[in-house]
Coordinates of C-alpha atoms and ligand atoms in Angstrom, one line a residue:
M1 CA 234.0 73.7 -101.1
T2 CA 236.5 76.1 -99.4
G3 CA 240.1 76.6 -99.6
R4 CA 243.0 78.8 -98.8
I5 CA 245.7 79.8 -101.1
E6 CA 249.0 80.6 -99.0
P7 CA 251.0 83.4 -99.8
Q8 CA 252.7 83.0 -103.4
T9 CA 251.4 79.9 -104.2
G10 CA 248.5 78.8 -106.4
T11 CA 245.8 76.0 -107.2
A12 CA 243.8 74.4 -109.7
F13 CA 240.1 72.7 -109.6
E14 CA 237.0 72.1 -111.4
L15 CA 234.1 74.2 -111.3
N16 CA 230.5 73.2 -112.5
H17 CA 228.3 74.9 -114.9
G18 CA 226.1 77.2 -112.5
Q19 CA 228.5 76.8 -109.6
T20 CA 229.6 80.2 -108.1
L21 CA 233.3 81.1 -107.0
R22 CA 234.0 83.4 -104.4
V23 CA 237.5 84.9 -104.0
I24 CA 238.1 86.7 -100.8
D25 CA 240.9 88.9 -99.6
I26 CA 241.5 87.7 -96.4
E27 CA 243.6 90.7 -95.3
G28 CA 243.5 93.2 -97.8
E29 CA 245.6 94.4 -100.7
Q30 CA 246.1 91.0 -102.2
V31 CA 246.1 90.2 -105.8
A32 CA 244.8 86.6 -107.0
D33 CA 245.3 85.7 -110.8
L34 CA 242.5 84.0 -112.2
T35 CA 242.4 81.7 -115.4
A36 CA 240.0 79.1 -116.8
F37 CA 239.8 76.7 -119.3
A38 CA 236.8 74.8 -121.0
R39 CA 236.7 71.4 -119.2
G40 CA 236.0 69.2 -122.6
D41 CA 238.2 71.0 -124.8
T42 CA 241.1 73.0 -123.1
T43 CA 242.1 75.0 -126.4
E44 CA 239.3 77.1 -125.3
W45 CA 240.2 79.5 -122.4
L46 CA 239.5 82.7 -120.7
S47 CA 240.1 85.7 -123.2
S48 CA 241.1 89.1 -122.0
G49 CA 240.6 90.8 -125.4
R50 CA 237.2 89.2 -126.2
S51 CA 235.8 90.0 -122.5
I52 CA 237.2 93.6 -122.9
D53 CA 235.9 94.1 -126.4
Y54 CA 232.3 93.0 -125.5
A55 CA 232.3 94.7 -122.1
N56 CA 233.5 98.1 -124.1
T57 CA 235.6 98.8 -120.8
I58 CA 239.0 97.4 -119.2
Y59 CA 237.3 97.6 -115.8
L60 CA 235.1 94.7 -115.5
T61 CA 232.8 94.3 -112.4
T62 CA 229.5 93.3 -111.4
G63 CA 227.2 92.4 -114.4
H64 CA 229.9 91.9 -116.7
T65 CA 230.7 88.5 -118.8
L66 CA 234.1 87.0 -119.0
Y67 CA 234.3 85.5 -122.3
S68 CA 236.4 82.4 -123.9
N69 CA 238.4 82.8 -127.1
R70 CA 235.6 81.4 -128.7
S71 CA 233.2 84.3 -127.5
R72 CA 231.2 81.7 -125.3
A73 CA 230.4 83.1 -121.7
M74 CA 232.8 81.6 -119.1
F75 CA 231.9 83.5 -116.2
D76 CA 229.4 86.3 -115.3
I77 CA 230.4 88.7 -112.2
V78 CA 227.5 88.4 -110.0
A79 CA 228.9 90.4 -106.9
D80 CA 231.9 92.4 -106.5
D81 CA 232.9 94.6 -103.2
V82 CA 235.8 96.4 -104.8
G83 CA 234.9 97.3 -108.5
R84 CA 238.8 97.3 -109.7
H85 CA 240.4 94.5 -111.4
D86 CA 243.1 94.0 -114.1
F87 CA 242.6 92.1 -117.4
L88 CA 245.3 93.6 -119.3
L89 CA 248.7 92.2 -117.7
T90 CA 249.9 88.5 -117.9
P91 CA 250.4 86.7 -114.6
C92 CA 253.6 87.4 -113.1
S93 CA 256.3 85.1 -114.3
P94 CA 259.8 84.4 -113.9
E95 CA 260.7 86.6 -117.1
T96 CA 258.5 89.5 -115.3
F97 CA 261.0 89.5 -112.4
R98 CA 263.9 89.4 -114.6
I99 CA 263.1 91.9 -117.2
I100 CA 261.4 94.5 -115.4
Y101 CA 262.9 94.2 -111.7
K102 CA 266.5 92.8 -113.0
H103 CA 265.7 90.0 -110.1
E104 CA 268.8 87.1 -110.2
G105 CA 267.7 83.5 -109.4
H106 CA 264.2 82.0 -108.5
H107 CA 261.3 84.2 -107.6
P108 CA 258.0 82.8 -107.0
S109 CA 255.3 83.7 -109.4
C110 CA 251.7 83.3 -110.7
F111 CA 252.7 81.7 -114.2
E112 CA 255.1 79.1 -112.4
N113 CA 251.9 78.4 -109.6
L114 CA 249.5 78.2 -112.6
A115 CA 251.7 76.0 -114.7
T116 CA 252.6 73.7 -111.6
N117 CA 248.8 73.0 -110.8
L118 CA 247.3 73.1 -114.1
A119 CA 249.7 70.4 -115.3
R120 CA 247.5 67.5 -113.8
F121 CA 244.6 68.7 -116.0
G122 CA 246.8 68.3 -119.0
I123 CA 247.3 72.1 -119.7
A124 CA 250.9 73.1 -120.9
P125 CA 252.5 76.3 -119.5
D126 CA 252.4 77.8 -123.2
S127 CA 248.6 77.5 -123.0
I128 CA 248.2 80.0 -120.2
P129 CA 246.6 83.1 -121.1
T130 CA 246.4 86.7 -119.8
T131 CA 245.1 86.1 -116.4
F132 CA 242.0 87.9 -115.0
N133 CA 243.7 89.7 -112.3
I134 CA 241.4 90.1 -109.2
F135 CA 241.9 93.0 -107.0
M136 CA 244.7 94.3 -109.1
N137 CA 244.9 98.1 -109.2
V138 CA 246.2 99.3 -112.7
Q139 CA 245.6 102.8 -113.5
V140 CA 245.9 104.0 -117.2
G141 CA 247.0 107.7 -117.7
S142 CA 245.9 109.8 -120.6
N143 CA 249.2 109.2 -122.4
G144 CA 248.6 105.2 -122.0
A145 CA 251.4 104.8 -119.3
L146 CA 250.3 102.4 -116.8
S147 CA 250.8 102.6 -112.8
I148 CA 250.4 99.6 -110.4
L149 CA 249.2 101.0 -107.3
P150 CA 248.0 99.2 -104.2
P151 CA 244.9 97.2 -104.5
L152 CA 241.6 98.9 -103.5
S153 CA 240.4 96.0 -101.7
K154 CA 240.1 95.8 -97.7
A155 CA 240.2 92.8 -95.2
G156 CA 237.1 90.4 -96.0
D157 CA 236.3 92.0 -99.5
A158 CA 235.3 89.6 -102.2
I159 CA 234.4 89.0 -105.8
E160 CA 231.7 86.3 -107.1
L161 CA 232.0 84.8 -110.5
R162 CA 229.1 82.1 -111.6
A163 CA 230.5 79.7 -114.2
E164 CA 228.5 79.5 -117.2
M165 CA 230.0 76.4 -118.5
D166 CA 232.2 73.3 -117.0
L167 CA 235.5 74.7 -116.4
I168 CA 239.0 74.0 -115.0
V169 CA 240.1 77.2 -113.1
G170 CA 243.7 78.3 -112.0
L171 CA 244.0 80.7 -109.1
T172 CA 246.8 82.0 -107.1
A173 CA 247.9 84.6 -104.4
C174 CA 249.8 86.8 -106.7
S175 CA 253.8 86.9 -106.1
A176 CA 254.5 90.5 -107.3
E177 CA 256.0 92.8 -104.7
M178 CA 254.3 96.1 -106.2
S179 CA 251.1 94.6 -107.3
N180 CA 250.5 93.6 -103.5
N181 CA 251.7 96.7 -101.8
Y182 CA 254.9 94.9 -100.9
R183 CA 253.3 92.3 -98.6
F184 CA 252.5 88.9 -99.7
K185 CA 249.1 87.4 -98.0
P186 CA 246.9 84.5 -98.6
I187 CA 243.7 83.9 -100.7
A188 CA 240.6 82.4 -99.6
Y189 CA 238.1 80.8 -102.2
E190 CA 234.5 79.4 -101.6
V191 CA 232.5 77.4 -104.2
A192 CA 229.0 76.9 -103.9
Ligands
ZN1 ZN1 251.2 87.4 -109.8

Protein backbone atom coordinates (compact mmCIF):
# COMPACT_ATOMS: atom_id res chain seq x y z
CA MET A 1 0.00 0.00 0.00
CA THR A 2 1.19 3.49 -0.79
CA GLY A 3 -0.35 6.78 0.17
CA ARG A 4 0.10 10.49 -0.15
CA ILE A 5 -0.84 12.95 2.56
CA GLU A 6 -1.62 16.34 1.09
CA PRO A 7 -0.22 19.45 2.83
CA GLN A 8 -1.82 20.21 6.21
CA THR A 9 -3.86 16.98 6.25
CA GLY A 10 -3.60 13.53 7.84
CA THR A 11 -4.69 9.92 7.61
CA ALA A 12 -5.16 6.80 9.72
CA PHE A 13 -4.80 3.14 8.80
CA GLU A 14 -4.08 -0.30 10.18
CA LEU A 15 -0.62 -1.83 10.27
CA ASN A 16 -0.04 -5.53 10.91
CA HIS A 17 2.67 -6.97 13.14
CA GLY A 18 5.75 -7.43 10.95
CA GLN A 19 4.81 -4.87 8.32
CA THR A 20 7.13 -1.94 7.67
CA LEU A 21 5.93 1.65 7.41
CA ARG A 22 8.16 3.89 5.31
CA VAL A 23 7.52 7.64 5.66
CA ILE A 24 9.01 9.77 2.90
CA ASP A 25 9.61 13.52 2.84
CA ILE A 26 8.85 14.08 -0.85
CA GLU A 27 10.11 17.65 -1.19
CA GLY A 28 12.26 18.05 1.94
CA GLU A 29 11.89 20.04 5.20
CA GLN A 30 8.46 18.59 6.00
CA VAL A 31 7.43 17.12 9.35
CA ALA A 32 5.05 14.13 9.71
CA ASP A 33 3.49 13.46 13.11
CA LEU A 34 3.03 9.77 13.94
CA THR A 35 0.93 8.16 16.65
CA ALA A 36 -0.19 4.57 17.20
CA PHE A 37 -2.55 2.45 19.28
CA ALA A 38 -2.68 -1.28 19.91
CA ARG A 39 -5.39 -2.58 17.63
CA GLY A 40 -6.93 -4.93 20.19
CA ASP A 41 -7.05 -2.38 23.02
CA THR A 42 -6.69 1.29 22.17
CA THR A 43 -5.95 2.22 25.78
CA GLU A 44 -2.43 1.05 24.87
CA TRP A 45 -0.70 3.85 22.96
CA LEU A 46 2.66 5.04 21.73
CA SER A 47 4.55 6.55 24.67
CA SER A 48 7.13 9.29 24.34
CA GLY A 49 8.16 8.92 27.97
CA ARG A 50 8.72 5.17 27.86
CA SER A 51 10.58 5.35 24.55
CA ILE A 52 12.94 8.13 25.64
CA ASP A 53 13.49 6.46 29.01
CA TYR A 54 14.53 3.10 27.56
CA ALA A 55 16.60 4.57 24.70
CA ASN A 56 18.28 6.99 27.11
CA THR A 57 18.24 9.70 24.46
CA ILE A 58 15.73 12.16 23.06
CA TYR A 59 17.06 11.60 19.53
CA LEU A 60 15.63 8.26 18.40
CA THR A 61 16.93 6.70 15.19
CA THR A 62 17.90 3.38 13.58
CA GLY A 63 18.17 0.63 16.17
CA HIS A 64 15.85 2.25 18.68
CA THR A 65 12.46 0.88 19.72
CA LEU A 66 9.31 2.95 20.24
CA TYR A 67 7.38 1.61 23.24
CA SER A 68 3.78 1.74 24.40
CA ASN A 69 2.55 3.05 27.75
CA ARG A 70 2.64 -0.61 28.81
CA SER A 71 6.33 -0.89 27.87
CA ARG A 72 5.72 -3.21 24.96
CA ALA A 73 7.50 -2.61 21.66
CA MET A 74 5.26 -0.93 19.09
CA PHE A 75 7.83 -0.07 16.42
CA ASP A 76 11.49 -0.76 15.71
CA ILE A 77 13.23 1.93 13.65
CA VAL A 78 14.98 -0.13 10.96
CA ALA A 79 16.24 2.63 8.63
CA ASP A 80 16.59 6.39 8.88
CA ASP A 81 18.09 8.77 6.32
CA VAL A 82 17.90 11.81 8.60
CA GLY A 83 18.57 10.89 12.24
CA ARG A 84 16.74 13.86 13.71
CA HIS A 85 13.15 13.57 14.89
CA ASP A 86 11.28 14.98 17.87
CA PHE A 87 9.45 13.03 20.59
CA LEU A 88 9.09 15.84 23.14
CA LEU A 89 6.32 18.00 21.72
CA THR A 90 2.63 17.34 21.27
CA PRO A 91 1.01 17.49 17.82
CA CYS A 92 0.29 21.08 16.82
CA SER A 93 -3.30 21.91 17.79
CA PRO A 94 -5.75 24.80 17.63
CA GLU A 95 -4.48 25.76 21.09
CA THR A 96 -0.86 25.73 19.88
CA PHE A 97 -1.66 28.41 17.36
CA ARG A 98 -3.77 30.41 19.80
CA ILE A 99 -1.42 30.28 22.81
CA ILE A 100 1.99 30.52 21.13
CA TYR A 101 1.22 32.36 17.92
CA LYS A 102 -1.87 34.40 18.97
CA HIS A 103 -3.59 33.11 15.84
CA GLU A 104 -7.30 33.94 15.66
CA GLY A 105 -9.79 31.75 13.81
CA HIS A 106 -9.31 28.27 12.41
CA HIS A 107 -5.83 26.97 11.64
CA PRO A 108 -5.22 23.46 10.30
CA SER A 109 -3.40 21.30 12.86
CA CYS A 110 -1.97 17.83 13.31
CA PHE A 111 -4.16 17.29 16.36
CA GLU A 112 -7.36 18.03 14.47
CA ASN A 113 -6.22 15.92 11.51
CA LEU A 114 -5.36 12.99 13.79
CA ALA A 115 -8.61 13.28 15.74
CA THR A 116 -10.70 13.42 12.58
CA ASN A 117 -9.04 10.38 11.02
CA LEU A 118 -8.76 8.27 14.18
CA ALA A 119 -12.43 8.78 15.05
CA ARG A 120 -13.50 5.94 12.75
CA PHE A 121 -11.35 3.59 14.87
CA GLY A 122 -13.17 4.72 18.02
CA ILE A 123 -10.27 6.80 19.33
CA ALA A 124 -11.31 9.98 21.13
CA PRO A 125 -9.34 13.25 20.83
CA ASP A 126 -8.33 13.15 24.51
CA SER A 127 -6.63 9.79 23.90
CA ILE A 128 -4.11 11.21 21.42
CA PRO A 129 -0.68 11.24 23.12
CA THR A 130 2.57 13.05 22.38
CA THR A 131 3.38 12.22 18.78
CA PHE A 132 6.64 10.96 17.30
CA ASN A 133 7.33 13.98 15.13
CA ILE A 134 9.19 12.56 12.16
CA PHE A 135 11.78 14.93 10.65
CA MET A 136 11.01 17.65 13.25
CA ASN A 137 14.25 19.36 14.29
CA VAL A 138 14.09 20.48 17.92
CA GLN A 139 17.38 21.55 19.44
CA VAL A 140 17.83 21.66 23.19
CA GLY A 141 20.10 24.36 24.63
CA SER A 142 22.33 23.76 27.66
CA ASN A 143 19.82 25.76 29.74
CA GLY A 144 16.96 23.57 28.51
CA ALA A 145 15.56 26.08 26.04
CA LEU A 146 14.06 24.59 22.89
CA SER A 147 14.62 25.86 19.36
CA ILE A 148 12.50 24.64 16.47
CA LEU A 149 14.72 24.68 13.39
CA PRO A 150 14.05 23.65 9.78
CA PRO A 151 14.01 19.86 9.33
CA LEU A 152 17.30 18.29 8.23
CA SER A 153 15.42 16.10 5.73
CA LYS A 154 16.06 16.58 2.02
CA ALA A 155 13.77 15.59 -0.85
CA GLY A 156 13.31 11.81 -0.88
CA ASP A 157 14.63 11.18 2.63
CA ALA A 158 12.76 8.50 4.56
CA ILE A 159 12.45 6.61 7.83
CA GLU A 160 11.30 2.98 8.15
CA LEU A 161 9.50 1.61 11.18
CA ARG A 162 8.63 -2.07 11.60
CA ALA A 163 5.41 -2.77 13.50
CA GLU A 164 6.03 -5.00 16.49
CA MET A 165 2.30 -5.53 17.14
CA ASP A 166 -0.96 -5.02 15.27
CA LEU A 167 -1.53 -1.27 15.24
CA ILE A 168 -3.85 1.57 14.35
CA VAL A 169 -1.65 4.37 13.06
CA GLY A 170 -2.28 8.09 12.62
CA LEU A 171 0.03 10.13 10.37
CA THR A 172 0.03 13.76 9.21
CA ALA A 173 1.75 16.30 7.05
CA CYS A 174 2.33 18.92 9.75
CA SER A 175 0.51 22.25 9.67
CA ALA A 176 2.83 24.39 11.83
CA GLU A 177 4.69 27.14 10.00
CA MET A 178 7.96 27.15 11.98
CA SER A 179 8.36 23.35 12.07
CA ASN A 180 8.32 23.14 8.28
CA ASN A 181 10.46 26.17 7.38
CA TYR A 182 7.30 28.12 6.53
CA ARG A 183 6.21 26.03 3.56
CA PHE A 184 3.66 23.21 3.69
CA LYS A 185 4.49 20.11 1.65
CA PRO A 186 2.98 16.63 1.20
CA ILE A 187 4.20 13.42 2.84
CA ALA A 188 4.28 9.97 1.19
CA TYR A 189 4.11 6.61 2.94
CA GLU A 190 4.49 2.97 1.95
CA VAL A 191 3.41 -0.14 3.82
CA ALA A 192 5.21 -3.36 2.89
ZN1 LIG B 1 1.87 19.66 13.25
